[in-house]
JSON list of C-alpha atoms in Angstrom, two decimals:
[
{"chain": "W", "resi": 2, "resn": "MET", "atom": "CA", "xyz": [17.20, 3.85, -19.29]},
{"chain": "W", "resi": 3, "resn": "ALA", "atom": "CA", "xyz": [15.55, 0.49, -18.06]},
{"chain": "W", "resi": 4, "resn": "ASP", "atom": "CA", "xyz": [12.35, 1.08, -15.56]},
{"chain": "W", "resi": 5, "resn": "TRP", "atom": "CA", "xyz": [13.57, 0.26, -12.25]},
{"chain": "W", "resi": 6, "resn": "GLN", "atom": "CA", "xyz": [10.14, -1.06, -11.38]},
{"chain": "W", "resi": 7, "resn": "GLU", "atom": "CA", "xyz": [10.13, -3.90, -14.12]},
{"chain": "W", "resi": 8, "resn": "ARG", "atom": "CA", "xyz": [10.36, -6.72, -12.05]},
{"chain": "W", "resi": 9, "resn": "THR", "atom": "CA", "xyz": [7.21, -5.44, -10.02]},
{"chain": "W", "resi": 10, "resn": "LYS", "atom": "CA", "xyz": [5.40, -5.01, -13.18]},
{"chain": "W", "resi": 11, "resn": "LEU", "atom": "CA", "xyz": [5.89, -8.79, -14.02]},
{"chain": "W", "resi": 12, "resn": "LEU", "atom": "CA", "xyz": [3.71, -9.34, -11.06]},
{"chain": "W", "resi": 13, "resn": "ILE", "atom": "CA", "xyz": [1.12, -6.56, -10.99]},
{"chain": "W", "resi": 14, "resn": "SER", "atom": "CA", "xyz": [-0.51, -4.57, -13.87]},
{"chain": "W", "resi": 15, "resn": "ASP", "atom": "CA", "xyz": [0.55, -1.16, -15.08]},
{"chain": "W", "resi": 16, "resn": "GLN", "atom": "CA", "xyz": [-2.79, 0.15, -13.59]},
{"chain": "W", "resi": 17, "resn": "ALA", "atom": "CA", "xyz": [-1.87, -1.30, -10.16]},
{"chain": "W", "resi": 18, "resn": "ALA", "atom": "CA", "xyz": [1.73, 0.12, -10.25]},
{"chain": "W", "resi": 19, "resn": "GLY", "atom": "CA", "xyz": [-0.10, 3.35, -11.11]},
{"chain": "W", "resi": 20, "resn": "ARG", "atom": "CA", "xyz": [-2.25, 3.03, -7.98]},
{"chain": "W", "resi": 21, "resn": "LEU", "atom": "CA", "xyz": [0.93, 2.37, -6.17]},
{"chain": "W", "resi": 22, "resn": "GLU", "atom": "CA", "xyz": [2.80, 5.60, -7.50]},
{"chain": "W", "resi": 23, "resn": "ASN", "atom": "CA", "xyz": [-0.20, 7.81, -6.97]},
{"chain": "W", "resi": 24, "resn": "ALA", "atom": "CA", "xyz": [-0.63, 6.51, -3.25]},
{"chain": "W", "resi": 25, "resn": "HIS", "atom": "CA", "xyz": [0.58, 8.35, -0.14]},
{"chain": "W", "resi": 26, "resn": "VAL", "atom": "CA", "xyz": [0.95, 6.44, 3.06]},
{"chain": "W", "resi": 27, "resn": "ALA", "atom": "CA", "xyz": [1.63, 7.97, 6.48]},
{"chain": "W", "resi": 28, "resn": "VAL", "atom": "CA", "xyz": [3.88, 5.73, 8.60]},
{"chain": "W", "resi": 29, "resn": "LEU", "atom": "CA", "xyz": [3.97, 6.71, 12.39]},
{"chain": "W", "resi": 30, "resn": "GLY", "atom": "CA", "xyz": [6.93, 5.25, 14.10]},
{"chain": "W", "resi": 31, "resn": "ILE", "atom": "CA", "xyz": [10.30, 4.82, 12.08]},
{"chain": "W", "resi": 32, "resn": "GLY", "atom": "CA", "xyz": [11.78, 1.94, 14.34]},
{"chain": "W", "resi": 33, "resn": "GLY", "atom": "CA", "xyz": [12.47, -1.61, 13.93]},
{"chain": "W", "resi": 34, "resn": "VAL", "atom": "CA", "xyz": [9.19, -2.31, 12.31]},
{"chain": "W", "resi": 35, "resn": "GLY", "atom": "CA", "xyz": [8.39, 1.14, 10.61]},
{"chain": "W", "resi": 36, "resn": "GLY", "atom": "CA", "xyz": [11.27, 1.38, 8.93]},
{"chain": "W", "resi": 37, "resn": "TYR", "atom": "CA", "xyz": [11.06, -2.20, 7.07]},
{"chain": "W", "resi": 38, "resn": "VAL", "atom": "CA", "xyz": [7.40, -1.05, 6.44]},
{"chain": "W", "resi": 39, "resn": "VAL", "atom": "CA", "xyz": [8.85, 2.20, 4.86]},
{"chain": "W", "resi": 40, "resn": "GLU", "atom": "CA", "xyz": [11.58, 0.09, 2.89]},
{"chain": "W", "resi": 41, "resn": "ALA", "atom": "CA", "xyz": [9.14, -2.29, 1.32]},
{"chain": "W", "resi": 42, "resn": "LEU", "atom": "CA", "xyz": [6.48, 0.23, 0.38]},
{"chain": "W", "resi": 43, "resn": "ALA", "atom": "CA", "xyz": [9.18, 2.38, -1.15]},
{"chain": "W", "resi": 44, "resn": "ARG", "atom": "CA", "xyz": [10.51, -0.59, -3.19]},
{"chain": "W", "resi": 45, "resn": "ALA", "atom": "CA", "xyz": [7.20, -1.37, -4.47]},
{"chain": "W", "resi": 46, "resn": "GLY", "atom": "CA", "xyz": [6.94, 1.87, -5.86]},
{"chain": "W", "resi": 47, "resn": "ILE", "atom": "CA", "xyz": [4.74, 4.08, -3.28]},
{"chain": "W", "resi": 48, "resn": "GLY", "atom": "CA", "xyz": [4.92, 7.41, -4.32]},
{"chain": "W", "resi": 49, "resn": "GLY", "atom": "CA", "xyz": [4.18, 9.55, -1.28]},
{"chain": "W", "resi": 50, "resn": "PHE", "atom": "CA", "xyz": [5.05, 9.44, 2.25]},
{"chain": "W", "resi": 51, "resn": "THR", "atom": "CA", "xyz": [4.68, 11.03, 5.51]},
{"chain": "W", "resi": 52, "resn": "LEU", "atom": "CA", "xyz": [6.92, 9.98, 8.25]},
{"chain": "W", "resi": 53, "resn": "ILE", "atom": "CA", "xyz": [6.26, 10.71, 11.85]},
{"chain": "W", "resi": 54, "resn": "ASP", "atom": "CA", "xyz": [8.68, 10.09, 14.49]},
{"chain": "W", "resi": 55, "resn": "ASN", "atom": "CA", "xyz": [10.60, 12.23, 17.15]},
{"chain": "W", "resi": 56, "resn": "ASP", "atom": "CA", "xyz": [13.25, 9.72, 17.73]},
{"chain": "W", "resi": 57, "resn": "THR", "atom": "CA", "xyz": [16.93, 9.81, 16.68]},
{"chain": "W", "resi": 58, "resn": "VAL", "atom": "CA", "xyz": [18.89, 7.09, 15.79]},
{"chain": "W", "resi": 59, "resn": "SER", "atom": "CA", "xyz": [20.79, 5.31, 18.78]},
{"chain": "W", "resi": 60, "resn": "LEU", "atom": "CA", "xyz": [23.51, 2.86, 19.44]},
{"chain": "W", "resi": 61, "resn": "SER", "atom": "CA", "xyz": [21.03, 0.17, 20.68]},
{"chain": "W", "resi": 62, "resn": "ASN", "atom": "CA", "xyz": [19.04, 0.52, 17.43]},
{"chain": "W", "resi": 63, "resn": "LEU", "atom": "CA", "xyz": [21.89, -1.21, 15.61]},
{"chain": "W", "resi": 64, "resn": "ASN", "atom": "CA", "xyz": [20.50, -4.70, 16.21]},
{"chain": "W", "resi": 65, "resn": "ARG", "atom": "CA", "xyz": [17.40, -4.48, 14.32]},
{"chain": "W", "resi": 66, "resn": "GLN", "atom": "CA", "xyz": [16.42, -1.12, 12.74]},
{"chain": "W", "resi": 67, "resn": "ILE", "atom": "CA", "xyz": [17.10, -0.89, 9.03]},
{"chain": "W", "resi": 68, "resn": "ILE", "atom": "CA", "xyz": [18.16, 2.64, 9.06]},
{"chain": "W", "resi": 69, "resn": "ALA", "atom": "CA", "xyz": [20.22, 2.53, 11.86]},
{"chain": "W", "resi": 70, "resn": "THR", "atom": "CA", "xyz": [24.20, 2.61, 11.13]},
{"chain": "W", "resi": 71, "resn": "ARG", "atom": "CA", "xyz": [26.92, 4.12, 13.22]},
{"chain": "W", "resi": 72, "resn": "ASP", "atom": "CA", "xyz": [26.99, 7.05, 10.57]},
{"chain": "W", "resi": 73, "resn": "HIS", "atom": "CA", "xyz": [23.49, 8.05, 11.41]},
{"chain": "W", "resi": 74, "resn": "ILE", "atom": "CA", "xyz": [23.66, 7.85, 15.20]},
{"chain": "W", "resi": 75, "resn": "GLY", "atom": "CA", "xyz": [21.96, 11.08, 16.35]},
{"chain": "W", "resi": 76, "resn": "GLU", "atom": "CA", "xyz": [20.14, 12.07, 13.30]},
{"chain": "W", "resi": 77, "resn": "TYR", "atom": "CA", "xyz": [16.47, 12.00, 13.36]},
{"chain": "W", "resi": 78, "resn": "LYS", "atom": "CA", "xyz": [15.17, 8.56, 11.81]},
{"chain": "W", "resi": 79, "resn": "THR", "atom": "CA", "xyz": [12.44, 10.33, 9.80]},
{"chain": "W", "resi": 80, "resn": "ASP", "atom": "CA", "xyz": [15.40, 12.41, 7.64]},
{"chain": "W", "resi": 81, "resn": "VAL", "atom": "CA", "xyz": [17.48, 9.16, 7.51]},
{"chain": "W", "resi": 82, "resn": "MET", "atom": "CA", "xyz": [14.52, 7.48, 6.28]},
{"chain": "W", "resi": 83, "resn": "LYS", "atom": "CA", "xyz": [13.61, 10.18, 3.68]},
{"chain": "W", "resi": 84, "resn": "GLU", "atom": "CA", "xyz": [17.20, 9.88, 2.18]},
{"chain": "W", "resi": 85, "resn": "ARG", "atom": "CA", "xyz": [16.89, 6.35, 2.02]},
{"chain": "W", "resi": 86, "resn": "ILE", "atom": "CA", "xyz": [13.67, 6.76, 0.20]},
{"chain": "W", "resi": 87, "resn": "LEU", "atom": "CA", "xyz": [14.84, 9.49, -2.33]},
{"chain": "W", "resi": 88, "resn": "SER", "atom": "CA", "xyz": [17.92, 7.09, -2.96]},
{"chain": "W", "resi": 89, "resn": "ILE", "atom": "CA", "xyz": [15.83, 4.27, -4.16]},
{"chain": "W", "resi": 90, "resn": "ASN", "atom": "CA", "xyz": [12.98, 6.77, -5.68]},
{"chain": "W", "resi": 91, "resn": "PRO", "atom": "CA", "xyz": [14.22, 10.04, -6.42]},
{"chain": "W", "resi": 92, "resn": "ASP", "atom": "CA", "xyz": [10.46, 10.81, -7.72]},
{"chain": "W", "resi": 93, "resn": "ALA", "atom": "CA", "xyz": [8.94, 10.11, -4.38]},
{"chain": "W", "resi": 94, "resn": "LYS", "atom": "CA", "xyz": [7.61, 12.91, -2.19]},
{"chain": "W", "resi": 95, "resn": "VAL", "atom": "CA", "xyz": [8.35, 12.62, 1.21]},
{"chain": "W", "resi": 96, "resn": "ASN", "atom": "CA", "xyz": [7.30, 14.85, 4.33]},
{"chain": "W", "resi": 97, "resn": "THR", "atom": "CA", "xyz": [8.90, 14.42, 7.72]},
{"chain": "W", "resi": 98, "resn": "TYR", "atom": "CA", "xyz": [7.68, 15.45, 11.25]},
{"chain": "W", "resi": 99, "resn": "HIS", "atom": "CA", "xyz": [9.89, 15.49, 14.27]},
{"chain": "W", "resi": 100, "resn": "CYS", "atom": "CA", "xyz": [7.21, 14.80, 16.65]},
{"chain": "W", "resi": 101, "resn": "PHE", "atom": "CA", "xyz": [5.57, 12.03, 18.62]},
{"chain": "W", "resi": 102, "resn": "PHE", "atom": "CA", "xyz": [1.93, 11.45, 17.96]},
{"chain": "W", "resi": 103, "resn": "LEU", "atom": "CA", "xyz": [-0.08, 12.02, 21.28]},
{"chain": "W", "resi": 104, "resn": "PRO", "atom": "CA", "xyz": [-3.85, 11.83, 22.00]},
{"chain": "W", "resi": 105, "resn": "GLY", "atom": "CA", "xyz": [-5.61, 15.66, 21.25]},
{"chain": "W", "resi": 106, "resn": "MET", "atom": "CA", "xyz": [-2.72, 16.56, 19.31]},
{"chain": "W", "resi": 107, "resn": "GLU", "atom": "CA", "xyz": [-3.26, 18.81, 16.56]},
{"chain": "W", "resi": 108, "resn": "ALA", "atom": "CA", "xyz": [-0.39, 18.88, 13.75]},
{"chain": "W", "resi": 109, "resn": "ASP", "atom": "CA", "xyz": [0.23, 19.56, 10.08]},
{"chain": "W", "resi": 110, "resn": "PHE", "atom": "CA", "xyz": [0.14, 15.73, 9.28]},
{"chain": "W", "resi": 111, "resn": "MET", "atom": "CA", "xyz": [-3.67, 15.43, 10.15]},
{"chain": "W", "resi": 112, "resn": "PRO", "atom": "CA", "xyz": [-6.34, 14.76, 9.25]},
{"chain": "W", "resi": 113, "resn": "PHE", "atom": "CA", "xyz": [-5.21, 11.06, 8.43]},
{"chain": "W", "resi": 114, "resn": "SER", "atom": "CA", "xyz": [-8.20, 10.88, 6.01]},
{"chain": "W", "resi": 115, "resn": "GLN", "atom": "CA", "xyz": [-5.83, 12.60, 3.58]},
{"chain": "W", "resi": 116, "resn": "TYR", "atom": "CA", "xyz": [-3.67, 9.61, 3.13]},
{"chain": "W", "resi": 117, "resn": "SER", "atom": "CA", "xyz": [-4.15, 6.22, 1.25]},
{"chain": "W", "resi": 118, "resn": "TYR", "atom": "CA", "xyz": [-3.10, 4.58, 4.34]},
{"chain": "W", "resi": 119, "resn": "VAL", "atom": "CA", "xyz": [-1.90, 4.99, 7.80]},
{"chain": "W", "resi": 120, "resn": "VAL", "atom": "CA", "xyz": [0.46, 2.75, 9.40]},
{"chain": "W", "resi": 121, "resn": "ASP", "atom": "CA", "xyz": [0.81, 2.67, 13.29]},
{"chain": "W", "resi": 122, "resn": "ALA", "atom": "CA", "xyz": [4.23, 1.42, 14.07]},
{"chain": "W", "resi": 123, "resn": "ILE", "atom": "CA", "xyz": [4.23, 3.21, 17.52]},
{"chain": "W", "resi": 124, "resn": "ASP", "atom": "CA", "xyz": [4.75, 1.77, 21.22]},
{"chain": "W", "resi": 125, "resn": "THR", "atom": "CA", "xyz": [2.55, 3.98, 23.19]},
{"chain": "W", "resi": 126, "resn": "VAL", "atom": "CA", "xyz": [-0.91, 2.40, 23.83]},
{"chain": "W", "resi": 127, "resn": "SER", "atom": "CA", "xyz": [-2.72, 5.55, 24.20]},
{"chain": "W", "resi": 128, "resn": "ALA", "atom": "CA", "xyz": [-1.66, 6.84, 20.77]},
{"chain": "W", "resi": 129, "resn": "LYS", "atom": "CA", "xyz": [-2.58, 3.48, 19.38]},
{"chain": "W", "resi": 130, "resn": "ILE", "atom": "CA", "xyz": [-6.01, 3.92, 20.87]},
{"chain": "W", "resi": 131, "resn": "GLU", "atom": "CA", "xyz": [-6.55, 7.32, 19.46]},
{"chain": "W", "resi": 132, "resn": "LEU", "atom": "CA", "xyz": [-5.74, 6.24, 15.98]},
{"chain": "W", "resi": 133, "resn": "ALA", "atom": "CA", "xyz": [-8.34, 3.57, 16.20]},
{"chain": "W", "resi": 134, "resn": "LEU", "atom": "CA", "xyz": [-10.77, 5.83, 17.51]},
{"chain": "W", "resi": 135, "resn": "LEU", "atom": "CA", "xyz": [-9.95, 8.32, 14.51]},
{"chain": "W", "resi": 136, "resn": "SER", "atom": "CA", "xyz": [-10.17, 5.72, 12.03]},
{"chain": "W", "resi": 137, "resn": "GLN", "atom": "CA", "xyz": [-13.61, 4.91, 12.97]},
{"chain": "W", "resi": 138, "resn": "ASN", "atom": "CA", "xyz": [-14.49, 8.45, 13.18]},
{"chain": "W", "resi": 139, "resn": "GLU", "atom": "CA", "xyz": [-12.57, 9.80, 9.65]},
{"chain": "W", "resi": 140, "resn": "LYS", "atom": "CA", "xyz": [-13.07, 6.48, 8.05]},
{"chain": "W", "resi": 141, "resn": "PHE", "atom": "CA", "xyz": [-9.34, 5.93, 6.80]},
{"chain": "W", "resi": 142, "resn": "ARG", "atom": "CA", "xyz": [-7.55, 2.98, 6.22]},
{"chain": "W", "resi": 143, "resn": "LEU", "atom": "CA", "xyz": [-5.49, 1.88, 9.52]},
{"chain": "W", "resi": 144, "resn": "ILE", "atom": "CA", "xyz": [-3.25, -1.09, 10.11]},
{"chain": "W", "resi": 145, "resn": "SER", "atom": "CA", "xyz": [-1.72, -1.35, 13.57]},
{"chain": "W", "resi": 146, "resn": "SER", "atom": "CA", "xyz": [1.37, -3.36, 14.67]},
{"chain": "W", "resi": 147, "resn": "MET", "atom": "CA", "xyz": [1.10, -5.22, 18.12]},
{"chain": "W", "resi": 148, "resn": "GLY", "atom": "CA", "xyz": [3.89, -6.51, 20.05]},
{"chain": "W", "resi": 149, "resn": "THR", "atom": "CA", "xyz": [7.19, -7.71, 18.47]},
{"chain": "W", "resi": 150, "resn": "GLY", "atom": "CA", "xyz": [9.30, -7.41, 21.73]},
{"chain": "W", "resi": 151, "resn": "ASN", "atom": "CA", "xyz": [10.84, -10.72, 23.49]},
{"chain": "W", "resi": 152, "resn": "LYS", "atom": "CA", "xyz": [9.98, -13.00, 20.33]},
{"chain": "W", "resi": 153, "resn": "MET", "atom": "CA", "xyz": [12.11, -15.34, 18.25]},
{"chain": "W", "resi": 154, "resn": "ASN", "atom": "CA", "xyz": [9.63, -16.53, 15.38]},
{"chain": "W", "resi": 155, "resn": "PRO", "atom": "CA", "xyz": [9.70, -14.56, 12.28]},
{"chain": "W", "resi": 156, "resn": "SER", "atom": "CA", "xyz": [7.09, -16.58, 10.66]},
{"chain": "W", "resi": 157, "resn": "GLY", "atom": "CA", "xyz": [4.32, -16.25, 13.21]},
{"chain": "W", "resi": 158, "resn": "PHE", "atom": "CA", "xyz": [2.94, -12.73, 12.12]},
{"chain": "W", "resi": 159, "resn": "ARG", "atom": "CA", "xyz": [-0.35, -12.68, 10.65]},
{"chain": "W", "resi": 160, "resn": "VAL", "atom": "CA", "xyz": [-2.98, -9.93, 9.94]},
{"chain": "W", "resi": 161, "resn": "ALA", "atom": "CA", "xyz": [-6.18, -10.20, 11.66]},
{"chain": "W", "resi": 162, "resn": "ASP", "atom": "CA", "xyz": [-8.85, -8.07, 13.20]},
{"chain": "W", "resi": 163, "resn": "ILE", "atom": "CA", "xyz": [-8.00, -7.00, 16.98]},
{"chain": "W", "resi": 164, "resn": "TYR", "atom": "CA", "xyz": [-10.80, -9.04, 18.15]},
{"chain": "W", "resi": 165, "resn": "ASP", "atom": "CA", "xyz": [-9.65, -12.26, 16.67]},
{"chain": "W", "resi": 166, "resn": "THR", "atom": "CA", "xyz": [-6.31, -12.06, 17.93]},
{"chain": "W", "resi": 167, "resn": "LYS", "atom": "CA", "xyz": [-4.94, -14.09, 20.97]},
{"chain": "W", "resi": 168, "resn": "VAL", "atom": "CA", "xyz": [-1.89, -14.61, 23.10]},
{"chain": "W", "resi": 169, "resn": "CYS", "atom": "CA", "xyz": [-0.13, -11.16, 22.58]},
{"chain": "W", "resi": 170, "resn": "PRO", "atom": "CA", "xyz": [0.08, -8.94, 25.54]},
{"chain": "W", "resi": 171, "resn": "LEU", "atom": "CA", "xyz": [-0.43, -6.01, 23.71]},
{"chain": "W", "resi": 172, "resn": "ALA", "atom": "CA", "xyz": [-3.48, -7.25, 21.76]},
{"chain": "W", "resi": 173, "resn": "LYS", "atom": "CA", "xyz": [-5.10, -8.16, 25.05]},
{"chain": "W", "resi": 174, "resn": "VAL", "atom": "CA", "xyz": [-4.82, -4.72, 26.34]},
{"chain": "W", "resi": 175, "resn": "MET", "atom": "CA", "xyz": [-5.98, -3.00, 23.16]},
{"chain": "W", "resi": 176, "resn": "ARG", "atom": "CA", "xyz": [-8.92, -5.58, 22.84]},
{"chain": "W", "resi": 177, "resn": "LYS", "atom": "CA", "xyz": [-10.03, -4.29, 26.20]},
{"chain": "W", "resi": 178, "resn": "GLU", "atom": "CA", "xyz": [-9.52, -0.82, 25.57]},
{"chain": "W", "resi": 179, "resn": "LEU", "atom": "CA", "xyz": [-11.16, -0.70, 22.16]},
{"chain": "W", "resi": 180, "resn": "ARG", "atom": "CA", "xyz": [-14.05, -2.62, 23.49]},
{"chain": "W", "resi": 181, "resn": "ALA", "atom": "CA", "xyz": [-14.58, -0.08, 26.31]},
{"chain": "W", "resi": 182, "resn": "ARG", "atom": "CA", "xyz": [-14.66, 2.76, 23.55]},
{"chain": "W", "resi": 183, "resn": "GLY", "atom": "CA", "xyz": [-16.92, 1.08, 21.15]},
{"chain": "W", "resi": 184, "resn": "ILE", "atom": "CA", "xyz": [-14.38, 0.50, 18.42]},
{"chain": "W", "resi": 185, "resn": "LYS", "atom": "CA", "xyz": [-15.83, -2.10, 16.21]},
{"chain": "W", "resi": 186, "resn": "GLY", "atom": "CA", "xyz": [-12.83, -3.36, 14.54]},
{"chain": "W", "resi": 187, "resn": "LEU", "atom": "CA", "xyz": [-8.87, -2.74, 13.87]},
{"chain": "W", "resi": 188, "resn": "LYS", "atom": "CA", "xyz": [-6.70, -4.19, 11.31]},
{"chain": "W", "resi": 189, "resn": "VAL", "atom": "CA", "xyz": [-3.49, -5.69, 13.19]},
{"chain": "W", "resi": 190, "resn": "VAL", "atom": "CA", "xyz": [-0.46, -7.32, 12.59]},
{"chain": "W", "resi": 191, "resn": "TYR", "atom": "CA", "xyz": [0.32, -9.77, 15.46]},
{"chain": "W", "resi": 192, "resn": "SER", "atom": "CA", "xyz": [2.08, -12.96, 16.56]},
{"chain": "W", "resi": 193, "resn": "GLU", "atom": "CA", "xyz": [0.66, -15.95, 18.74]},
{"chain": "W", "resi": 194, "resn": "GLU", "atom": "CA", "xyz": [4.16, -16.58, 20.04]},
{"chain": "W", "resi": 195, "resn": "GLU", "atom": "CA", "xyz": [4.46, -16.49, 23.63]},
{"chain": "W", "resi": 196, "resn": "PRO", "atom": "CA", "xyz": [7.09, -13.80, 24.49]},
{"chain": "W", "resi": 197, "resn": "LEU", "atom": "CA", "xyz": [10.16, -15.34, 26.13]},
{"chain": "W", "resi": 198, "resn": "ALA", "atom": "CA", "xyz": [11.50, -14.32, 29.54]},
{"chain": "W", "resi": 199, "resn": "VAL", "atom": "CA", "xyz": [14.25, -11.94, 29.44]},
{"chain": "W", "resi": 200, "resn": "ARG", "atom": "CA", "xyz": [16.82, -10.65, 31.93]},
{"chain": "W", "resi": 201, "resn": "GLU", "atom": "CA", "xyz": [15.80, -7.49, 33.76]},
{"chain": "W", "resi": 202, "resn": "GLN", "atom": "CA", "xyz": [18.13, -4.35, 33.32]},
{"chain": "W", "resi": 203, "resn": "ILE", "atom": "CA", "xyz": [19.01, -2.53, 36.41]},
{"chain": "W", "resi": 204, "resn": "LYS", "atom": "CA", "xyz": [18.54, 1.23, 35.96]},
{"chain": "W", "resi": 205, "resn": "GLU", "atom": "CA", "xyz": [19.00, 4.10, 38.10]},
{"chain": "W", "resi": 206, "resn": "GLY", "atom": "CA", "xyz": [16.13, 4.40, 40.46]},
{"chain": "W", "resi": 207, "resn": "GLY", "atom": "CA", "xyz": [15.03, 0.82, 39.81]},
{"chain": "W", "resi": 208, "resn": "ARG", "atom": "CA", "xyz": [14.35, -1.72, 37.62]},
{"chain": "W", "resi": 209, "resn": "ARG", "atom": "CA", "xyz": [12.79, -0.95, 34.30]},
{"chain": "W", "resi": 210, "resn": "ALA", "atom": "CA", "xyz": [11.05, -3.31, 31.81]},
{"chain": "W", "resi": 211, "resn": "ILE", "atom": "CA", "xyz": [12.92, -3.20, 28.58]},
{"chain": "W", "resi": 212, "resn": "PRO", "atom": "CA", "xyz": [11.71, -5.71, 25.88]},
{"chain": "W", "resi": 213, "resn": "GLY", "atom": "CA", "xyz": [14.63, -7.96, 24.21]},
{"chain": "W", "resi": 214, "resn": "SER", "atom": "CA", "xyz": [14.73, -7.74, 20.31]},
{"chain": "W", "resi": 215, "resn": "ILE", "atom": "CA", "xyz": [16.69, -9.54, 17.45]},
{"chain": "W", "resi": 216, "resn": "SER", "atom": "CA", "xyz": [17.49, -8.52, 13.94]},
{"chain": "W", "resi": 217, "resn": "PHE", "atom": "CA", "xyz": [14.96, -10.73, 12.02]},
{"chain": "W", "resi": 218, "resn": "VAL", "atom": "CA", "xyz": [11.64, -10.25, 14.08]},
{"chain": "W", "resi": 219, "resn": "PRO", "atom": "CA", "xyz": [10.27, -6.60, 14.14]},
{"chain": "W", "resi": 220, "resn": "GLY", "atom": "CA", "xyz": [11.29, -6.64, 10.10]},
{"chain": "W", "resi": 221, "resn": "ALA", "atom": "CA", "xyz": [9.14, -9.67, 9.63]},
{"chain": "W", "resi": 222, "resn": "ALA", "atom": "CA", "xyz": [6.28, -7.91, 11.01]},
{"chain": "W", "resi": 223, "resn": "GLY", "atom": "CA", "xyz": [7.11, -4.75, 9.10]},
{"chain": "W", "resi": 224, "resn": "LEU", "atom": "CA", "xyz": [7.08, -6.94, 5.98]},
{"chain": "W", "resi": 225, "resn": "VAL", "atom": "CA", "xyz": [4.00, -8.09, 6.60]},
{"chain": "W", "resi": 226, "resn": "ILE", "atom": "CA", "xyz": [2.41, -4.62, 7.05]},
{"chain": "W", "resi": 227, "resn": "ALA", "atom": "CA", "xyz": [3.86, -3.43, 4.10]},
{"chain": "W", "resi": 228, "resn": "GLY", "atom": "CA", "xyz": [2.41, -6.51, 1.96]},
{"chain": "W", "resi": 229, "resn": "GLU", "atom": "CA", "xyz": [-1.04, -6.20, 3.37]},
{"chain": "W", "resi": 230, "resn": "VAL", "atom": "CA", "xyz": [-1.06, -2.47, 2.52]},
{"chain": "W", "resi": 231, "resn": "ILE", "atom": "CA", "xyz": [0.39, -2.81, -0.84]},
{"chain": "W", "resi": 232, "resn": "ASN", "atom": "CA", "xyz": [-2.26, -5.92, -1.89]},
{"chain": "W", "resi": 233, "resn": "ASP", "atom": "CA", "xyz": [-5.14, -3.83, -0.32]},
{"chain": "W", "resi": 234, "resn": "LEU", "atom": "CA", "xyz": [-3.93, -0.60, -2.63]},
{"chain": "W", "resi": 235, "resn": "ILE", "atom": "CA", "xyz": [-3.60, -2.82, -5.84]},
{"chain": "W", "resi": 236, "resn": "GLU", "atom": "CA", "xyz": [-7.07, -4.23, -5.19]},
{"chain": "W", "resi": 237, "resn": "ASN", "atom": "CA", "xyz": [-8.99, -1.42, -3.60]},
{"chain": "W", "resi": 238, "resn": "GLY", "atom": "CA", "xyz": [-7.01, 1.47, -5.06]}
]
């Protein structure tokens, strides 16, 4: 039987492929960004995953999330993603946790220092800040997704330190909060595209700010994150 990774190994050495196979990556948030992160990592041959999310697939996810189909509505995103990983690589080791990461929580998936890499693809600012603090204290590799909502340019995403970012509203909030806490740096993926104005959706009890999204933007950010993780693991183990 042919090696399913033969095309990858035309680009990287057998040693590098072995590093990816032996790596274990934790991904927090299996949504529009995180789903594409996991997809690319799995297809590159990452051998271990810990998937953390308490969300289930909903109708509103269909426009942008790689795991979202009508067949899976109502199912936990982590479970759907696990099934997808194993359909690509049956030898992968996949742990799933139906929970959201929140500051101060203790859970079976911690400490994060046990992982080769940690990917933050969550929306909650307080949780992102907590991950950055833990990363500085525990010395684990972390990459964090900044805002992808209300954007239309998939080519605008880039990797940078949080203190070198500009334009992105979420990055601005993160810079302020991390600086106040003495965080020296955080690797992020962000876009300098100005967010577009979108129509407000009227919900019961008033107006609620819901960001607009489209199929190709969150996925582009996820693929950039995956590329950074893969290249870092190849170069630095």
